[in-house]
XYZ file of N, CA and C in Angstrom:
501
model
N 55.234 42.615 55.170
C 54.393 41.663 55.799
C 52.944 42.133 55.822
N 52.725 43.354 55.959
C 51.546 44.133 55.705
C 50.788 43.254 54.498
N 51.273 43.217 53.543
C 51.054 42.925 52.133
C 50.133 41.081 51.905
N 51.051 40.901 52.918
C 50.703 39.649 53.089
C 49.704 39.237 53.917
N 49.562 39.858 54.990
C 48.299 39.967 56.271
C 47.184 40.507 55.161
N 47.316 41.213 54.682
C 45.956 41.834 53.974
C 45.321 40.896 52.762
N 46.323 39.966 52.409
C 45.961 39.197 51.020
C 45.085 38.191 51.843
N 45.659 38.067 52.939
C 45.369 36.773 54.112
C 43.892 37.009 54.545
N 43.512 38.201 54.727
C 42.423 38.503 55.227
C 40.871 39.048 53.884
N 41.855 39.088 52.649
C 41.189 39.138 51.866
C 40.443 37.708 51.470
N 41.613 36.973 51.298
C 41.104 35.331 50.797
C 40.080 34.541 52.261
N 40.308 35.175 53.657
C 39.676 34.740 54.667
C 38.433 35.343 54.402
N 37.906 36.307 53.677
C 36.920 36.877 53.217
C 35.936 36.843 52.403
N 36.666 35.875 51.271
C 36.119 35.328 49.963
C 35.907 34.428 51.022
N 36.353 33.375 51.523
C 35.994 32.011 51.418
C 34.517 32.075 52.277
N 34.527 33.403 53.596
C 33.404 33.353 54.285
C 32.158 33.469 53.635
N 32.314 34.635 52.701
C 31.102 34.887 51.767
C 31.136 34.015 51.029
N 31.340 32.895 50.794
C 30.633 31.743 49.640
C 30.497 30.946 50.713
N 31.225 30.654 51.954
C 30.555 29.661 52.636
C 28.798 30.274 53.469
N 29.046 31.715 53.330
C 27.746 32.045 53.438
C 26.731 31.742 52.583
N 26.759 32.116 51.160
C 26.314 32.147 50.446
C 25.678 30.627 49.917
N 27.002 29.479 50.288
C 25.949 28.353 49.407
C 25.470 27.641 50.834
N 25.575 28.054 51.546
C 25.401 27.441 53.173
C 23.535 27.636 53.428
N 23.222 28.915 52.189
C 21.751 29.302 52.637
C 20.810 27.592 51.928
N 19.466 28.079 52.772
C 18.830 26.699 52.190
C 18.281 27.161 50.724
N 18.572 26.443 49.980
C 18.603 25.979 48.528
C 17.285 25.744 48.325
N 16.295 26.180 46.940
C 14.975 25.842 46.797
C 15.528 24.718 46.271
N 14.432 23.769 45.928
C 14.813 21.962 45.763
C 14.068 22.285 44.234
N 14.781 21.794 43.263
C 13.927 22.245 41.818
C 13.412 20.836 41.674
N 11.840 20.418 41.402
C 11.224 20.170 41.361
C 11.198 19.584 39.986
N 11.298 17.913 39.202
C 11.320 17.694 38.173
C 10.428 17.749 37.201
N 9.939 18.200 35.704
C 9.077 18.329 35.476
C 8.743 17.284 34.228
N 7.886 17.054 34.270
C 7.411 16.316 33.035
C 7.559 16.808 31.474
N 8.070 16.315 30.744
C 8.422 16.461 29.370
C 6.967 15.386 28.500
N 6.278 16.311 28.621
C 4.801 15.518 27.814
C 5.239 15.501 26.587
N 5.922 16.065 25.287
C 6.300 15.270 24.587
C 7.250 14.124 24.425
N 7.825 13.562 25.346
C 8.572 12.338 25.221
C 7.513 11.664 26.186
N 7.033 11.224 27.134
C 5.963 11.114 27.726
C 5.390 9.280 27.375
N 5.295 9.397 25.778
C 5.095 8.570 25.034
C 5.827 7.167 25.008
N 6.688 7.313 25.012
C 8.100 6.983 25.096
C 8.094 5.693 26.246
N 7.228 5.777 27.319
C 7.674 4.556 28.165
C 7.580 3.437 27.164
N 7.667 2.365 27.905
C 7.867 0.712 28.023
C 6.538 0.260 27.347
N 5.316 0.467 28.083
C 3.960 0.011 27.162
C 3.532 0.823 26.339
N 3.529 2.213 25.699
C 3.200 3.091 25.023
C 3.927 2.456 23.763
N 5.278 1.923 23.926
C 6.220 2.186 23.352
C 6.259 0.855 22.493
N 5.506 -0.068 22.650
C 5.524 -1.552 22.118
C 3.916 -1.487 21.380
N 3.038 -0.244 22.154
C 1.712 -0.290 21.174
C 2.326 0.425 20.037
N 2.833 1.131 19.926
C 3.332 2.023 19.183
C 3.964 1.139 17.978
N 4.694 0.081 18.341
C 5.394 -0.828 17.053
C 4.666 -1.419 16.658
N 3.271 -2.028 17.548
C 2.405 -2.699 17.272
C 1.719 -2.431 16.092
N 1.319 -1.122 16.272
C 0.411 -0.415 15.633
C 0.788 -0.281 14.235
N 2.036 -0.060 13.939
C 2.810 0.441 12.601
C 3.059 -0.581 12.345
N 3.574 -1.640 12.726
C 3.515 -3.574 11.755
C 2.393 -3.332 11.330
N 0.932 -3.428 12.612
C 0.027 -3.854 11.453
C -0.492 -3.414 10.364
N -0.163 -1.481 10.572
C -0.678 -0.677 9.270
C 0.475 -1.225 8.179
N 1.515 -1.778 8.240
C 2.578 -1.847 7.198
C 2.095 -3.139 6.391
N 1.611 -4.054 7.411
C 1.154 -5.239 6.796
C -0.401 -5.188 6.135
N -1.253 -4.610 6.569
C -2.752 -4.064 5.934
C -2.124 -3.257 4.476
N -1.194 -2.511 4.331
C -1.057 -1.354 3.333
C -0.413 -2.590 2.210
N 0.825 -3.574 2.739
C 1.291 -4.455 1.428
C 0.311 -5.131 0.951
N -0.860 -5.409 1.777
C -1.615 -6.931 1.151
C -3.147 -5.960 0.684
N -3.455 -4.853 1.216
C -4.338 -4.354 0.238
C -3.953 -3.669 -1.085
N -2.648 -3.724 -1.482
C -2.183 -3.388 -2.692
C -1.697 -4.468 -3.711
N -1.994 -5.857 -2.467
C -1.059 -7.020 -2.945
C -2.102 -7.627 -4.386
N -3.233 -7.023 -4.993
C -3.874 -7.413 -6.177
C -3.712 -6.665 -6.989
N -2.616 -6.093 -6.880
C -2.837 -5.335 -8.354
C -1.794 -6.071 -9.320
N -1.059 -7.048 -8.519
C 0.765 -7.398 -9.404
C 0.543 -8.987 -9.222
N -0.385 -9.720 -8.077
C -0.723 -11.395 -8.472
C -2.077 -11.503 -8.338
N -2.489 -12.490 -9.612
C -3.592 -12.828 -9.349
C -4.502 -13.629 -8.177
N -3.368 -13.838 -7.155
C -4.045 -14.592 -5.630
C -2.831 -14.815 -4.967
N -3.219 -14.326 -3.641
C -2.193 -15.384 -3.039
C -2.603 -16.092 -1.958
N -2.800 -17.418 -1.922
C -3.189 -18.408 -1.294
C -2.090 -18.661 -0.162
N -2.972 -18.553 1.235
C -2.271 -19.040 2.360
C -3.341 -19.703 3.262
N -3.311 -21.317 2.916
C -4.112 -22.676 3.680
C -5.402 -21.594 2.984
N -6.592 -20.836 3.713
C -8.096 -20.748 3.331
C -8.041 -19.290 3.180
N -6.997 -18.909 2.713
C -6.995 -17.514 3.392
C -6.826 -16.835 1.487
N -7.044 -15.863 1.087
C -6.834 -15.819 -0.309
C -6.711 -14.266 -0.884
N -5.751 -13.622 -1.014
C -5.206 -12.121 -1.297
C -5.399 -12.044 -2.876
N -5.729 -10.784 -2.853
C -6.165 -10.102 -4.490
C -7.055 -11.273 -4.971
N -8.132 -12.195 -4.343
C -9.209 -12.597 -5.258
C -10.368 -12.026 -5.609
N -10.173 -10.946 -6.547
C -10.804 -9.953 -6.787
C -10.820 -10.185 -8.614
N -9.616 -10.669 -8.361
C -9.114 -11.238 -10.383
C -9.541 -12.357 -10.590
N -10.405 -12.366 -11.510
C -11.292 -13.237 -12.288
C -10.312 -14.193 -13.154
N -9.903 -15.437 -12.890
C -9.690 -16.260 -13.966
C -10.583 -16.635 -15.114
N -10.186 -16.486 -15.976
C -10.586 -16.464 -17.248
C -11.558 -17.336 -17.644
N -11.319 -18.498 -17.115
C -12.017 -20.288 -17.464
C -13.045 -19.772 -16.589
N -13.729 -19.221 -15.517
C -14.463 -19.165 -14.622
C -15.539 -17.686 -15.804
N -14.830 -17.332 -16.482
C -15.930 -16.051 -17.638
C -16.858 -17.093 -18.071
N -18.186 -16.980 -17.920
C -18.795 -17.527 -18.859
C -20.127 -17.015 -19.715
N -20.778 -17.401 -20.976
C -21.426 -16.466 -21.086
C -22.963 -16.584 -20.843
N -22.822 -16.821 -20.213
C -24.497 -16.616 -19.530
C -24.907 -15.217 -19.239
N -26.541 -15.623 -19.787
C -27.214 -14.222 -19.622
C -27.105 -13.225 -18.236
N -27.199 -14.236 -16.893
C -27.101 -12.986 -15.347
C -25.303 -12.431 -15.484
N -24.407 -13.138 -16.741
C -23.121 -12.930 -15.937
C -22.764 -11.606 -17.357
N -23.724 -11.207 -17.804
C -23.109 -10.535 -19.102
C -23.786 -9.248 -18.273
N -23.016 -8.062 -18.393
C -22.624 -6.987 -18.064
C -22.261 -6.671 -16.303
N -21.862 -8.023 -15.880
C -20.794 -7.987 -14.196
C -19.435 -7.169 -14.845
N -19.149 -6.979 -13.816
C -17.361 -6.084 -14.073
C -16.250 -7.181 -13.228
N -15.838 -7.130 -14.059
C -14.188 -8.240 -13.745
C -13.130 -7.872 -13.943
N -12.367 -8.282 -13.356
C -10.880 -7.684 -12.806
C -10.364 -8.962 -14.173
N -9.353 -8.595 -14.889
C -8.570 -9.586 -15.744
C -7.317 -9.438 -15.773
N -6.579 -10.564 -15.140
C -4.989 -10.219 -15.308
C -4.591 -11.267 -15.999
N -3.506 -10.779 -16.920
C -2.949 -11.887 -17.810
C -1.822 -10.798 -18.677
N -1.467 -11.865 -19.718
C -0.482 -11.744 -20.679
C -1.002 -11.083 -22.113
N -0.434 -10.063 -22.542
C -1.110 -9.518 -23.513
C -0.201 -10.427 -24.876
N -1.264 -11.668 -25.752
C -1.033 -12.059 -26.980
C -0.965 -11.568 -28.321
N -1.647 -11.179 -28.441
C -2.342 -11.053 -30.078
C -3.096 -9.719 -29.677
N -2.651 -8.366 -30.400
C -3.389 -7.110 -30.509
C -3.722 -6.906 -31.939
N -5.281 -6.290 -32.410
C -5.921 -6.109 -33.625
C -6.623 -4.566 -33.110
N -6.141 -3.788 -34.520
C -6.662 -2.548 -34.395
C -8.056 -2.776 -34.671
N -8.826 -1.695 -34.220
C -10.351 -2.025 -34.640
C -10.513 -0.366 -35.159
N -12.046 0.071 -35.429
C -11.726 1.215 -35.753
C -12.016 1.953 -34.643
N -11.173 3.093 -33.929
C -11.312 3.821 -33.083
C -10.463 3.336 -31.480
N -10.691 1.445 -31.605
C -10.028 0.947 -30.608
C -9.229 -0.697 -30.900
N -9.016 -0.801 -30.230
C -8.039 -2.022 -29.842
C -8.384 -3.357 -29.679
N -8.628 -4.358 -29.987
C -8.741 -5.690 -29.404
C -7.263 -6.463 -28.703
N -7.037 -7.000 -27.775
C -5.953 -7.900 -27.116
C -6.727 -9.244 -26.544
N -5.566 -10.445 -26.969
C -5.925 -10.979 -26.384
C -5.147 -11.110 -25.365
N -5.818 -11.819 -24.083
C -5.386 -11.952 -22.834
C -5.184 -12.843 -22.487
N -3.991 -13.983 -22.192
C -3.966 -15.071 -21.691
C -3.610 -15.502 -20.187
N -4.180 -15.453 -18.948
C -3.787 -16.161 -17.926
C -3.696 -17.902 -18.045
N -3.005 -18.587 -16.769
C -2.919 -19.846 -17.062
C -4.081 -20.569 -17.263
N -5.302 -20.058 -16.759
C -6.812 -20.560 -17.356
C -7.498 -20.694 -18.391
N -6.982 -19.394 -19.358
C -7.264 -19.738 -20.219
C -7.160 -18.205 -21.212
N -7.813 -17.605 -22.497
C -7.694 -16.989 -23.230
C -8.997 -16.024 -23.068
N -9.049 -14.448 -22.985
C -10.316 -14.004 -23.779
C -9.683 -12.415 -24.397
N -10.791 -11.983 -24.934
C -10.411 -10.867 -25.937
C -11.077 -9.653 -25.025
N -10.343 -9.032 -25.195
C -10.612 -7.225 -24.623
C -10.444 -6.624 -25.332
N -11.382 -5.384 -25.450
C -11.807 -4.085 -26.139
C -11.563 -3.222 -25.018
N -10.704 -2.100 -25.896
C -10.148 -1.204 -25.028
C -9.794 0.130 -26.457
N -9.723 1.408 -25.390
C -9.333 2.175 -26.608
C -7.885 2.634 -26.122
N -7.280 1.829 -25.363
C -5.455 1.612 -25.021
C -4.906 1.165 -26.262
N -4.105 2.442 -26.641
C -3.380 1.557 -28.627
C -2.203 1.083 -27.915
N -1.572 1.366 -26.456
C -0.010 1.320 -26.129
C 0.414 -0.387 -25.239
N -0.481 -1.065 -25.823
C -0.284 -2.511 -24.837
C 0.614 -3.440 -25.562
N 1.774 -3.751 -25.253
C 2.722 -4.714 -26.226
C 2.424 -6.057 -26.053
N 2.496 -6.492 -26.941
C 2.588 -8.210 -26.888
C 3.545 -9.136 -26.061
N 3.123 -9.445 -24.781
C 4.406 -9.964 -24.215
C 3.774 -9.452 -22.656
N 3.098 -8.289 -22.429
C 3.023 -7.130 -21.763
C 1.891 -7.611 -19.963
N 2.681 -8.058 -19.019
C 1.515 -8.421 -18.005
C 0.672 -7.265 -17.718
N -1.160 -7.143 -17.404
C -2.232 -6.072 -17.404
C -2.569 -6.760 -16.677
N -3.339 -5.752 -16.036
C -5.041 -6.153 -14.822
C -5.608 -5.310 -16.007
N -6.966 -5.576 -16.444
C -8.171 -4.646 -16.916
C -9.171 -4.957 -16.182
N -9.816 -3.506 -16.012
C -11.165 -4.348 -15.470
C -12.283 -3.880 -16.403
N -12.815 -4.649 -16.773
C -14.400 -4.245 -17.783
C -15.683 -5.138 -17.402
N -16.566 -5.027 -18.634
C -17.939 -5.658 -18.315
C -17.689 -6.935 -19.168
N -18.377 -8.043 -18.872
C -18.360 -8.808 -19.724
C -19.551 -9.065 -20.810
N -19.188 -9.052 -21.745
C -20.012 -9.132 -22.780
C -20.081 -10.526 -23.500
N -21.332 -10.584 -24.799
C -20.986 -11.508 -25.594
C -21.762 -11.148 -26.588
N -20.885 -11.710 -27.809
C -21.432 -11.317 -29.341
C -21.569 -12.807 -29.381
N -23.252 -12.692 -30.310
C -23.619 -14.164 -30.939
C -23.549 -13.944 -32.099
N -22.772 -14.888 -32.671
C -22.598 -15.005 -34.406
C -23.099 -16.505 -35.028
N -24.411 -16.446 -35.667
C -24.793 -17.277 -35.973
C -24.731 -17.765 -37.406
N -24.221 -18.982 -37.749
C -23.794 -18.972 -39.017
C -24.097 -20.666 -38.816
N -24.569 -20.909 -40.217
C -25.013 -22.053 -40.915
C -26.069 -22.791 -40.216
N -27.063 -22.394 -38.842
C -27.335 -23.001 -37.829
C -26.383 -23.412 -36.770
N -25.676 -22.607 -36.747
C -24.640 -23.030 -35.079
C -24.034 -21.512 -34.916
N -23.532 -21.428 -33.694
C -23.873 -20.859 -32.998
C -21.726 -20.420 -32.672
N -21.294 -19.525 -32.929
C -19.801 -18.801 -33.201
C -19.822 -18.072 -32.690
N -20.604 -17.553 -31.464
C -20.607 -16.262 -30.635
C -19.051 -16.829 -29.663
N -19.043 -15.542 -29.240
C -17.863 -15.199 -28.154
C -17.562 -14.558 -27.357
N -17.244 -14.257 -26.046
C -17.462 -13.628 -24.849
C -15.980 -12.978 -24.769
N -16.041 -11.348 -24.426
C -15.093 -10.978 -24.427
C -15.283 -9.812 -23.156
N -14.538 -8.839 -23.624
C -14.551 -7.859 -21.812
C -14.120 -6.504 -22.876
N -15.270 -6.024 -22.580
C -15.248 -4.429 -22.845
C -14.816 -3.226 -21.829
N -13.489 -2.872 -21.773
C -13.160 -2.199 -20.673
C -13.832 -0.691 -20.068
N -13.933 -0.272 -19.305
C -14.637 0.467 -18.627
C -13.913 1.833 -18.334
């Protein structure tokens, strides 16, 4: 019975020292701010989507001229930067402007050293000089060059032609 009184007074022993022990007053831990998540609330958190639509939408439509020649929405008008063709003309203030030309590559003629193509958008046709030998027939391009014009005068009239010397 000894054996047993002593286990008795052992476990009456443990239990005092932890009821001592968590019985003391407790420091209160104090929550702390996590400044990198911080960001993260409710209004931070909607500028934040805000912000990245609109850079996503600025980044498609300032790239949006390199692959259509416009894109028209009611007055509003993307990549008009590309010169339709019918609008080239050859007047003296408009010969050596730089123009954006997108179209269909027709008809390529070696020249010596470079290339002639012609270019057809739905406006209309002109010829580019380029020293690009790798443009296929069939092949959609933007070029951008100066516009030029050769006058070829023959019999009293006047066979000149305005073309785009690329840059």
């Amino acid at each position: 019975m000894t054996k047993k009184k002593g286990t008795d007074t052992n476990k009456l022993a443990t239990k005092q020292a932890l009821i001592h022990k968590f019985s003391q007053p407790m420091a209160v831990m104090q929550p702390q701010k996590n400044f990198l998540l911080s960001f993260l609330n409710r209004r931070s958190m909607i500028s934040c989507r805000l912000g990245l639509t609109l850079l996503l939408v600025v980044g498609l439509f300032g790239c949006g001229y390199l692959t259509t020649p416009g894109l028209q929405a009611s007055n509003l008008s993307f990549g008009s930067n590309v010169t339709p063709i019918r609008s080239i003309k050859p007047e003296q203030e408009q010969q050596d402007t730089t123009v954006y030309v997108q179209g269909k590559v027709e008809t390529q003629v070696p020249l010596l050293n470079q290339w002639a193509y012609q270019i057809n958008d739905s406006t209309g046709k002109i010829w580019v000089v380029t020293n690009q030998p790798n443009l296929q027939e069939g092949q959609q391009i933007v070029i951008k060059g100066k516009v030029r014009y050769k006058s070829i005068p023959l019999a009293n009239q006047e066979f000149g032609e305005i073309y785009i010397e690329e840059k």
